[in-house]
Amino acid sequence: MQRLIARAREVALRAYAPYSHFRVGAALEDANGSEYVGCNVENASYGLSICAERNAIFTAIAAGASRPFRALAVACVDASAGGCSPCGACRQVIVEHFSRDAPICVDGLGRFTSEQLLPDSFGLQA
Ligand code: THU
């Protein structure tokens, strides 16, 4: 997990965050042990911005990563105290792609499971 945290911190430095100045990085390990990273990318039309966590997950899927993913690390290099707890939208996406007991490590805050981050998540049940 230390390696994923280091990679999350590293990719956070590549974030495009000229509006918030809040640079976030995420790194995940897939079911085969391959690693993928993502950072937040903002836009002048603010609502088009993408969070680091979803960028990492979507990048992994586009690259053919094996699901369910095994572990995720999130780091913000600009958070003054504590870390960057994943937003609600990212939590819903995390739940869909990580195993239930996969460690989600939020740098500065601790380790959680996706179930802890989003109990009773939305699903399409008939
Ligand atoms: N951000 C993330 O990358 N992940 C989160 O879970 C919450 C917020 C980004 C989005 C935006 O670029 C900046 O942090 C400030 O909200």
GROMACS .gro file of N, CA and C and ligand atoms in nm:
model
  394
    1MET      N    1   0.083  -0.122   0.000
    1MET     CA    2   0.000   0.000   0.000
    1MET      C    3   0.086   0.127   0.000
    2GLN      N    4   0.204   0.118   0.065
    2GLN     CA    5   0.294   0.235   0.067
    2GLN      C    6   0.333   0.276  -0.075
    3ARG      N    7   0.350   0.175  -0.161
    3ARG     CA    8   0.389   0.205  -0.298
    3ARG      C    9   0.276   0.280  -0.371
    4LEU      N   10   0.151   0.235  -0.349
    4LEU     CA   11   0.037   0.302  -0.414
    4LEU      C   12   0.022   0.445  -0.362
    5ILE      N   13   0.045   0.465  -0.233
    5ILE     CA   14   0.037   0.600  -0.177
    5ILE      C   15   0.142   0.690  -0.241
    6ALA      N   16   0.261   0.636  -0.256
    6ALA     CA   17   0.370   0.714  -0.319
    6ALA      C   18   0.332   0.750  -0.463
    7ARG      N   19   0.271   0.655  -0.533
    7ARG     CA   20   0.232   0.683  -0.672
    7ARG      C   21   0.119   0.785  -0.678
    8ALA      N   22   0.028   0.781  -0.581
    8ALA     CA   23  -0.082   0.879  -0.577
    8ALA      C   24  -0.027   1.020  -0.552
    9ARG      N   25   0.069   1.029  -0.460
    9ARG     CA   26   0.130   1.160  -0.433
    9ARG      C   27   0.203   1.213  -0.556
   10GLU      N   28   0.269   1.122  -0.624
   10GLU     CA   29   0.349   1.158  -0.742
   10GLU      C   30   0.259   1.209  -0.855
   11VAL      N   31   0.148   1.137  -0.881
   11VAL     CA   32   0.061   1.179  -0.992
   11VAL      C   33  -0.017   1.306  -0.956
   12ALA      N   34  -0.037   1.331  -0.825
   12ALA     CA   35  -0.105   1.454  -0.783
   12ALA      C   36  -0.027   1.577  -0.832
   13LEU      N   37   0.102   1.562  -0.843
   13LEU     CA   38   0.186   1.674  -0.889
   13LEU      C   39   0.159   1.707  -1.036
   14ARG      N   40   0.093   1.615  -1.106
   14ARG     CA   41   0.060   1.641  -1.247
   14ARG      C   42  -0.085   1.688  -1.264
   15ALA      N   43  -0.155   1.709  -1.154
   15ALA     CA   44  -0.295   1.754  -1.162
   15ALA      C   45  -0.304   1.887  -1.237
   16TYR      N   46  -0.416   1.905  -1.307
   16TYR     CA   47  -0.444   2.034  -1.371
   16TYR      C   48  -0.552   2.099  -1.285
   17ALA      N   49  -0.510   2.185  -1.193
   17ALA     CA   50  -0.604   2.243  -1.096
   17ALA      C   51  -0.579   2.393  -1.079
   18PRO      N   52  -0.589   2.470  -1.190
   18PRO     CA   53  -0.560   2.614  -1.181
   18PRO      C   54  -0.670   2.692  -1.109
   19TYR      N   55  -0.787   2.631  -1.088
   19TYR     CA   56  -0.900   2.702  -1.026
   19TYR      C   57  -0.906   2.677  -0.876
   20SER      N   58  -0.896   2.552  -0.836
   20SER     CA   59  -0.904   2.520  -0.693
   20SER      C   60  -0.767   2.520  -0.626
   21HIS      N   61  -0.662   2.499  -0.704
   21HIS     CA   62  -0.527   2.481  -0.648
   21HIS      C   63  -0.526   2.365  -0.548
   22PHE      N   64  -0.608   2.266  -0.574
   22PHE     CA   65  -0.621   2.150  -0.485
   22PHE      C   66  -0.586   2.027  -0.569
   23ARG      N   67  -0.462   1.985  -0.562
   23ARG     CA   68  -0.412   1.879  -0.649
   23ARG      C   69  -0.426   1.742  -0.582
   24VAL      N   70  -0.496   1.655  -0.653
   24VAL     CA   71  -0.527   1.522  -0.598
   24VAL      C   72  -0.474   1.415  -0.693
   25GLY      N   73  -0.426   1.306  -0.636
   25GLY     CA   74  -0.380   1.193  -0.716
   25GLY      C   75  -0.443   1.065  -0.663
   26ALA      N   76  -0.459   0.967  -0.751
   26ALA     CA   77  -0.512   0.837  -0.711
   26ALA      C   78  -0.435   0.729  -0.784
   27ALA      N   79  -0.412   0.619  -0.715
   27ALA     CA   80  -0.342   0.505  -0.775
   27ALA      C   81  -0.415   0.379  -0.733
   28LEU      N   82  -0.435   0.290  -0.829
   28LEU     CA   83  -0.506   0.165  -0.796
   28LEU      C   84  -0.429   0.044  -0.846
   29GLU      N   85  -0.458  -0.068  -0.782
   29GLU     CA   86  -0.402  -0.196  -0.826
   29GLU      C   87  -0.517  -0.281  -0.874
   30ASP      N   88  -0.503  -0.340  -0.993
   30ASP     CA   89  -0.612  -0.422  -1.047
   30ASP      C   90  -0.598  -0.568  -1.001
   31ALA      N   91  -0.687  -0.653  -1.050
   31ALA     CA   92  -0.691  -0.793  -1.004
   31ALA      C   93  -0.566  -0.870  -1.044
   32ASN      N   94  -0.488  -0.819  -1.138
   32ASN     CA   95  -0.364  -0.887  -1.180
   32ASN      C   96  -0.240  -0.824  -1.119
   33GLY      N   97  -0.258  -0.719  -1.040
   33GLY     CA   98  -0.142  -0.653  -0.979
   33GLY      C   99  -0.088  -0.537  -1.061
   34SER      N  100  -0.152  -0.506  -1.174
   34SER     CA  101  -0.107  -0.391  -1.253
   34SER      C  102  -0.157  -0.263  -1.187
   35GLU      N  103  -0.082  -0.155  -1.206
   35GLU     CA  104  -0.116  -0.028  -1.142
   35GLU      C  105  -0.156   0.079  -1.244
   36TYR      N  106  -0.249   0.161  -1.202
   36TYR     CA  107  -0.298   0.271  -1.287
   36TYR      C  108  -0.314   0.394  -1.200
   37VAL      N  109  -0.291   0.510  -1.260
   37VAL     CA  110  -0.299   0.634  -1.182
   37VAL      C  111  -0.388   0.736  -1.252
   38GLY      N  112  -0.434   0.834  -1.174
   38GLY     CA  113  -0.513   0.944  -1.230
   38GLY      C  114  -0.499   1.066  -1.141
   39CYS      N  115  -0.518   1.182  -1.199
   39CYS     CA  116  -0.515   1.307  -1.121
   39CYS      C  117  -0.640   1.386  -1.156
   40ASN      N  118  -0.671   1.489  -1.077
   40ASN     CA  119  -0.786   1.571  -1.113
   40ASN      C  120  -0.749   1.664  -1.229
   41VAL      N  121  -0.846   1.684  -1.317
   41VAL     CA  122  -0.828   1.771  -1.434
   41VAL      C  123  -0.947   1.866  -1.437
   42GLU      N  124  -0.919   1.994  -1.412
   42GLU     CA  125  -1.027   2.093  -1.404
   42GLU      C  126  -1.050   2.160  -1.539
   43ASN      N  127  -1.158   2.239  -1.543
   43ASN     CA  128  -1.194   2.309  -1.666
   43ASN      C  129  -1.253   2.445  -1.629
   44ALA      N  130  -1.240   2.542  -1.719
   44ALA     CA  131  -1.297   2.675  -1.697
   44ALA      C  132  -1.447   2.666  -1.677
   45SER      N  133  -1.511   2.567  -1.739
   45SER     CA  134  -1.650   2.536  -1.710
   45SER      C  135  -1.644   2.434  -1.596
   46TYR      N  136  -1.647   2.482  -1.472
   46TYR     CA  137  -1.608   2.404  -1.355
   46TYR      C  138  -1.669   2.264  -1.347
   47GLY      N  139  -1.795   2.254  -1.386
   47GLY     CA  140  -1.865   2.126  -1.373
   47GLY      C  141  -1.808   2.015  -1.460
   48LEU      N  142  -1.724   2.049  -1.553
   48LEU     CA  143  -1.665   1.948  -1.642
   48LEU      C  144  -1.541   1.883  -1.582
   49SER      N  145  -1.500   1.933  -1.467
   49SER     CA  146  -1.378   1.880  -1.404
   49SER      C  147  -1.398   1.734  -1.363
   50ILE      N  148  -1.288   1.659  -1.365
   50ILE     CA  149  -1.294   1.519  -1.322
   50ILE      C  150  -1.203   1.500  -1.201
   51CYS      N  151  -1.250   1.422  -1.107
   51CYS     CA  152  -1.171   1.393  -0.986
   51CYS      C  153  -1.063   1.290  -1.018
   52ALA      N  154  -0.961   1.289  -0.934
   52ALA     CA  155  -0.849   1.197  -0.951
   52ALA      C  156  -0.894   1.050  -0.945
   53GLU      N  157  -0.984   1.019  -0.851
   53GLU     CA  158  -1.025   0.879  -0.834
   53GLU      C  159  -1.094   0.826  -0.959
   54ARG      N  160  -1.191   0.904  -1.010
   54ARG     CA  161  -1.261   0.856  -1.130
   54ARG      C  162  -1.168   0.854  -1.250
   55ASN      N  163  -1.076   0.949  -1.257
   55ASN     CA  164  -0.982   0.949  -1.369
   55ASN      C  165  -0.898   0.821  -1.366
   56ALA      N  166  -0.852   0.780  -1.248
   56ALA     CA  167  -0.771   0.658  -1.237
   56ALA      C  168  -0.855   0.535  -1.275
   57ILE      N  169  -0.978   0.530  -1.226
   57ILE     CA  170  -1.063   0.412  -1.254
   57ILE      C  171  -1.096   0.405  -1.403
   58PHE      N  172  -1.134   0.516  -1.462
   58PHE     CA  173  -1.172   0.514  -1.604
   58PHE      C  174  -1.050   0.486  -1.693
   59THR      N  175  -0.936   0.539  -1.652
   59THR     CA  176  -0.811   0.512  -1.727
   59THR      C  177  -0.779   0.363  -1.723
   60ALA      N  178  -0.795   0.303  -1.606
   60ALA     CA  179  -0.766   0.160  -1.590
   60ALA      C  180  -0.859   0.077  -1.679
   61ILE      N  181  -0.985   0.110  -1.677
   61ILE     CA  182  -1.081   0.033  -1.756
   61ILE      C  183  -1.052   0.048  -1.905
   62ALA      N  184  -1.022   0.170  -1.948
   62ALA     CA  185  -0.992   0.192  -2.089
   62ALA      C  186  -0.865   0.117  -2.131
   63ALA      N  187  -0.775   0.094  -2.036
   63ALA     CA  188  -0.649   0.025  -2.067
   63ALA      C  189  -0.666  -0.127  -2.061
   64GLY      N  190  -0.785  -0.175  -2.023
   64GLY     CA  191  -0.809  -0.320  -2.019
   64GLY      C  192  -0.775  -0.383  -1.885
   65ALA      N  193  -0.773  -0.306  -1.778
   65ALA     CA  194  -0.739  -0.359  -1.645
   65ALA      C  195  -0.840  -0.466  -1.603
   66SER      N  196  -0.792  -0.558  -1.516
   66SER     CA  197  -0.877  -0.668  -1.468
   66SER      C  198  -0.953  -0.627  -1.343
   67ARG      N  199  -1.081  -0.645  -1.346
   67ARG     CA  200  -1.169  -0.616  -1.232
   67ARG      C  201  -1.202  -0.746  -1.159
   68PRO      N  202  -1.240  -0.736  -1.031
   68PRO     CA  203  -1.249  -0.616  -0.949
   68PRO      C  204  -1.111  -0.569  -0.904
   69PHE      N  205  -1.098  -0.440  -0.885
   69PHE     CA  206  -0.971  -0.384  -0.843
   69PHE      C  207  -0.946  -0.418  -0.697
   70ARG      N  208  -0.815  -0.426  -0.663
   70ARG     CA  209  -0.774  -0.475  -0.530
   70ARG      C  210  -0.749  -0.367  -0.426
   71ALA      N  211  -0.702  -0.253  -0.469
   71ALA     CA  212  -0.664  -0.150  -0.370
   71ALA      C  213  -0.659  -0.014  -0.437
   72LEU      N  214  -0.685   0.089  -0.357
   72LEU     CA  215  -0.682   0.227  -0.408
   72LEU      C  216  -0.614   0.317  -0.305
   73ALA      N  217  -0.533   0.409  -0.352
   73ALA     CA  218  -0.473   0.511  -0.265
   73ALA      C  219  -0.508   0.647  -0.322
   74VAL      N  220  -0.544   0.740  -0.234
   74VAL     CA  221  -0.579   0.876  -0.274
   74VAL      C  222  -0.492   0.973  -0.193
   75ALA      N  223  -0.436   1.071  -0.262
   75ALA     CA  224  -0.351   1.168  -0.191
   75ALA      C  225  -0.374   1.307  -0.246
   76CYS      N  226  -0.373   1.404  -0.155
   76CYS     CA  227  -0.381   1.544  -0.198
   76CYS      C  228  -0.255   1.613  -0.148
   77VAL      N  229  -0.184   1.678  -0.239
   77VAL     CA  230  -0.059   1.742  -0.198
   77VAL      C  231  -0.083   1.885  -0.148
   78ASP      N  232  -0.209   1.929  -0.146
   78ASP     CA  233  -0.239   2.065  -0.102
   78ASP      C  234  -0.329   2.071   0.021
   79ALA      N  235  -0.374   1.956   0.071
   79ALA     CA  236  -0.463   1.956   0.188
   79ALA      C  237  -0.382   2.001   0.310
   80SER      N  238  -0.430   2.107   0.379
   80SER     CA  239  -0.354   2.160   0.493
   80SER      C  240  -0.355   2.063   0.610
   81ALA      N  241  -0.470   2.007   0.640
   81ALA     CA  242  -0.478   1.910   0.750
   81ALA      C  243  -0.565   1.795   0.704
   82GLY      N  244  -0.524   1.675   0.738
   82GLY     CA  245  -0.600   1.559   0.695
   82GLY      C  246  -0.583   1.538   0.546
   83GLY      N  247  -0.659   1.450   0.489
   83GLY     CA  248  -0.642   1.418   0.348
   83GLY      C  249  -0.761   1.460   0.267
   84CYS      N  250  -0.773   1.397   0.152
   84CYS     CA  251  -0.883   1.427   0.060
   84CYS      C  252  -0.976   1.306   0.060
   85SER      N  253  -1.083   1.316   0.134
   85SER     CA  254  -1.179   1.207   0.140
   85SER      C  255  -1.257   1.204   0.009
   86PRO      N  256  -1.270   1.087  -0.056
   86PRO     CA  257  -1.337   1.083  -0.186
   86PRO      C  258  -1.477   1.143  -0.183
   87CYS      N  259  -1.511   1.217  -0.286
   87CYS     CA  260  -1.643   1.281  -0.294
   87CYS      C  261  -1.751   1.174  -0.317
   88GLY      N  262  -1.874   1.213  -0.305
   88GLY     CA  263  -1.984   1.118  -0.319
   88GLY      C  264  -1.989   1.051  -0.454
   89ALA      N  265  -1.966   1.127  -0.561
   89ALA     CA  266  -1.969   1.069  -0.696
   89ALA      C  267  -1.861   0.963  -0.710
   90CYS      N  268  -1.742   0.992  -0.660
   90CYS     CA  269  -1.633   0.894  -0.670
   90CYS      C  270  -1.663   0.771  -0.586
   91ARG      N  271  -1.727   0.789  -0.471
   91ARG     CA  272  -1.760   0.673  -0.386
   91ARG      C  273  -1.852   0.577  -0.460
   92GLN      N  274  -1.949   0.630  -0.531
   92GLN     CA  275  -2.041   0.544  -0.606
   92GLN      C  276  -1.965   0.466  -0.714
   93VAL      N  277  -1.870   0.530  -0.778
   93VAL     CA  278  -1.791   0.464  -0.883
   93VAL      C  279  -1.694   0.363  -0.821
   94ILE      N  280  -1.635   0.398  -0.707
   94ILE     CA  281  -1.543   0.306  -0.638
   94ILE      C  282  -1.617   0.177  -0.602
   95VAL      N  283  -1.736   0.189  -0.547
   95VAL     CA  284  -1.814   0.072  -0.504
   95VAL      C  285  -1.833  -0.026  -0.620
   96GLU      N  286  -1.852   0.026  -0.739
   96GLU     CA  287  -1.881  -0.060  -0.854
   96GLU      C  288  -1.760  -0.141  -0.902
   97HIS      N  289  -1.640  -0.090  -0.878
   97HIS     CA  290  -1.523  -0.152  -0.940
   97HIS      C  291  -1.425  -0.219  -0.845
   98PHE      N  292  -1.439  -0.198  -0.714
   98PHE     CA  293  -1.346  -0.258  -0.619
   98PHE      C  294  -1.416  -0.370  -0.543
   99SER      N  295  -1.336  -0.473  -0.503
   99SER     CA  296  -1.394  -0.577  -0.419
   99SER      C  297  -1.443  -0.513  -0.288
  100ARG      N  298  -1.537  -0.580  -0.228
  100ARG     CA  299  -1.601  -0.523  -0.108
  100ARG      C  300  -1.502  -0.494   0.004
  101ASP      N  301  -1.400  -0.583   0.016
  101ASP     CA  302  -1.305  -0.567   0.126
  101ASP      C  303  -1.174  -0.501   0.082
  102ALA      N  304  -1.171  -0.448  -0.040
  102ALA     CA  305  -1.047  -0.386  -0.090
  102ALA      C  306  -1.012  -0.263  -0.006
  103PRO      N  307  -0.884  -0.249   0.032
  103PRO     CA  308  -0.846  -0.131   0.110
  103PRO      C  309  -0.847  -0.004   0.024
  104ILE      N  310  -0.914   0.097   0.075
  104ILE     CA  311  -0.915   0.229   0.011
  104ILE      C  312  -0.839   0.319   0.108
  105CYS      N  313  -0.717   0.354   0.073
  105CYS     CA  314  -0.632   0.429   0.165
  105CYS      C  315  -0.634   0.577   0.131
  106VAL      N  316  -0.681   0.658   0.223
  106VAL     CA  317  -0.685   0.802   0.202
  106VAL      C  318  -0.568   0.861   0.281
  107ASP      N  319  -0.470   0.911   0.208
  107ASP     CA  320  -0.348   0.962   0.269
  107ASP      C  321  -0.382   1.066   0.377
  108GLY      N  322  -0.336   1.044   0.497
  108GLY     CA  323  -0.360   1.139   0.607
  108GLY      C  324  -0.487   1.110   0.686
  109LEU      N  325  -0.573   1.024   0.634
  109LEU     CA  326  -0.700   0.996   0.704
  109LEU      C  327  -0.713   0.852   0.751
  110GLY      N  328  -0.660   0.758   0.673
  110GLY     CA  329  -0.669   0.618   0.714
  110GLY      C  330  -0.716   0.527   0.604
  111ARG      N  331  -0.753   0.407   0.646
  111ARG     CA  332  -0.788   0.300   0.553
  111ARG      C  333  -0.933   0.260   0.573
  112PHE      N  334  -1.004   0.245   0.463
  112PHE     CA  335  -1.147   0.214   0.467
  112PHE      C  336  -1.176   0.106   0.364
  113THR      N  337  -1.297   0.048   0.372
  113THR     CA  338  -1.344  -0.037   0.262
  113THR      C  339  -1.447   0.047   0.185
  114SER      N  340  -1.479   0.002   0.063
  114SER     CA  341  -1.577   0.077  -0.016
  114SER      C  342  -1.713   0.075   0.053
  115GLU      N  343  -1.743  -0.033   0.122
  115GLU     CA  344  -1.869  -0.043   0.197
  115GLU      C  345  -1.874   0.062   0.308
  116GLN      N  346  -1.760   0.085   0.373
  116GLN     CA  347  -1.756   0.189   0.478
  116GLN      C  348  -1.772   0.327   0.418
  117LEU      N  349  -1.714   0.348   0.298
  117LEU     CA  350  -1.722   0.480   0.236
  117LEU      C  351  -1.863   0.511   0.186
  118LEU      N  352  -1.932   0.406   0.140
  118LEU     CA  353  -2.067   0.430   0.087
  118LEU      C  354  -2.159   0.313   0.118
  119PRO      N  355  -2.211   0.309   0.241
  119PRO     CA  356  -2.306   0.202   0.273
  119PRO      C  357  -2.434   0.220   0.190
  120ASP      N  358  -2.500   0.110   0.160
  120ASP     CA  359  -2.627   0.115   0.087
  120ASP      C  360  -2.615   0.191  -0.045
  121SER      N  361  -2.509   0.161  -0.121
  121SER     CA  362  -2.488   0.232  -0.248
  121SER      C  363  -2.598   0.197  -0.346
  122PHE      N  364  -2.615   0.284  -0.443
  122PHE     CA  365  -2.716   0.261  -0.547
  122PHE      C  366  -2.676   0.143  -0.635
  123GLY      N  367  -2.774   0.062  -0.673
  123GLY     CA  368  -2.752  -0.046  -0.767
  123GLY      C  369  -2.879  -0.068  -0.848
  124LEU      N  370  -2.866  -0.130  -0.964
  124LEU     CA  371  -2.984  -0.155  -1.048
  124LEU      C  372  -3.037  -0.295  -1.022
  125GLN      N  373  -3.124  -0.306  -0.925
  125GLN     CA  374  -3.185  -0.436  -0.898
  125GLN      C  375  -3.328  -0.434  -0.951
  126ALA      N  376  -3.364  -0.542  -1.020
  126ALA     CA  377  -3.499  -0.549  -1.075
  126ALA      C  378  -3.600  -0.569  -0.964
  127THU     N1  379  -1.132   1.633  -0.612
  127THU     C1  380  -1.081   1.510  -0.641
  127THU     O1  381  -0.995   1.495  -0.729
  127THU     N2  382  -1.126   1.404  -0.570
  127THU     C2  383  -1.222   1.411  -0.473
  127THU     O2  384  -1.265   1.310  -0.422
  127THU     C3  385  -1.276   1.540  -0.433
  127THU     C4  386  -1.232   1.657  -0.511
  127THU     C5  387  -1.085   1.747  -0.691
  127THU     C6  388  -1.189   1.803  -0.784
  127THU     C7  389  -1.144   1.946  -0.801
  127THU     O3  390  -1.054   1.952  -0.909
  127THU     C8  391  -1.071   1.976  -0.672
  127THU     O4  392  -1.049   1.853  -0.606
  127THU     C9  393  -1.146   2.069  -0.579
  127THU     O5  394  -1.275   2.024  -0.556
   0.00000   0.00000   0.00000
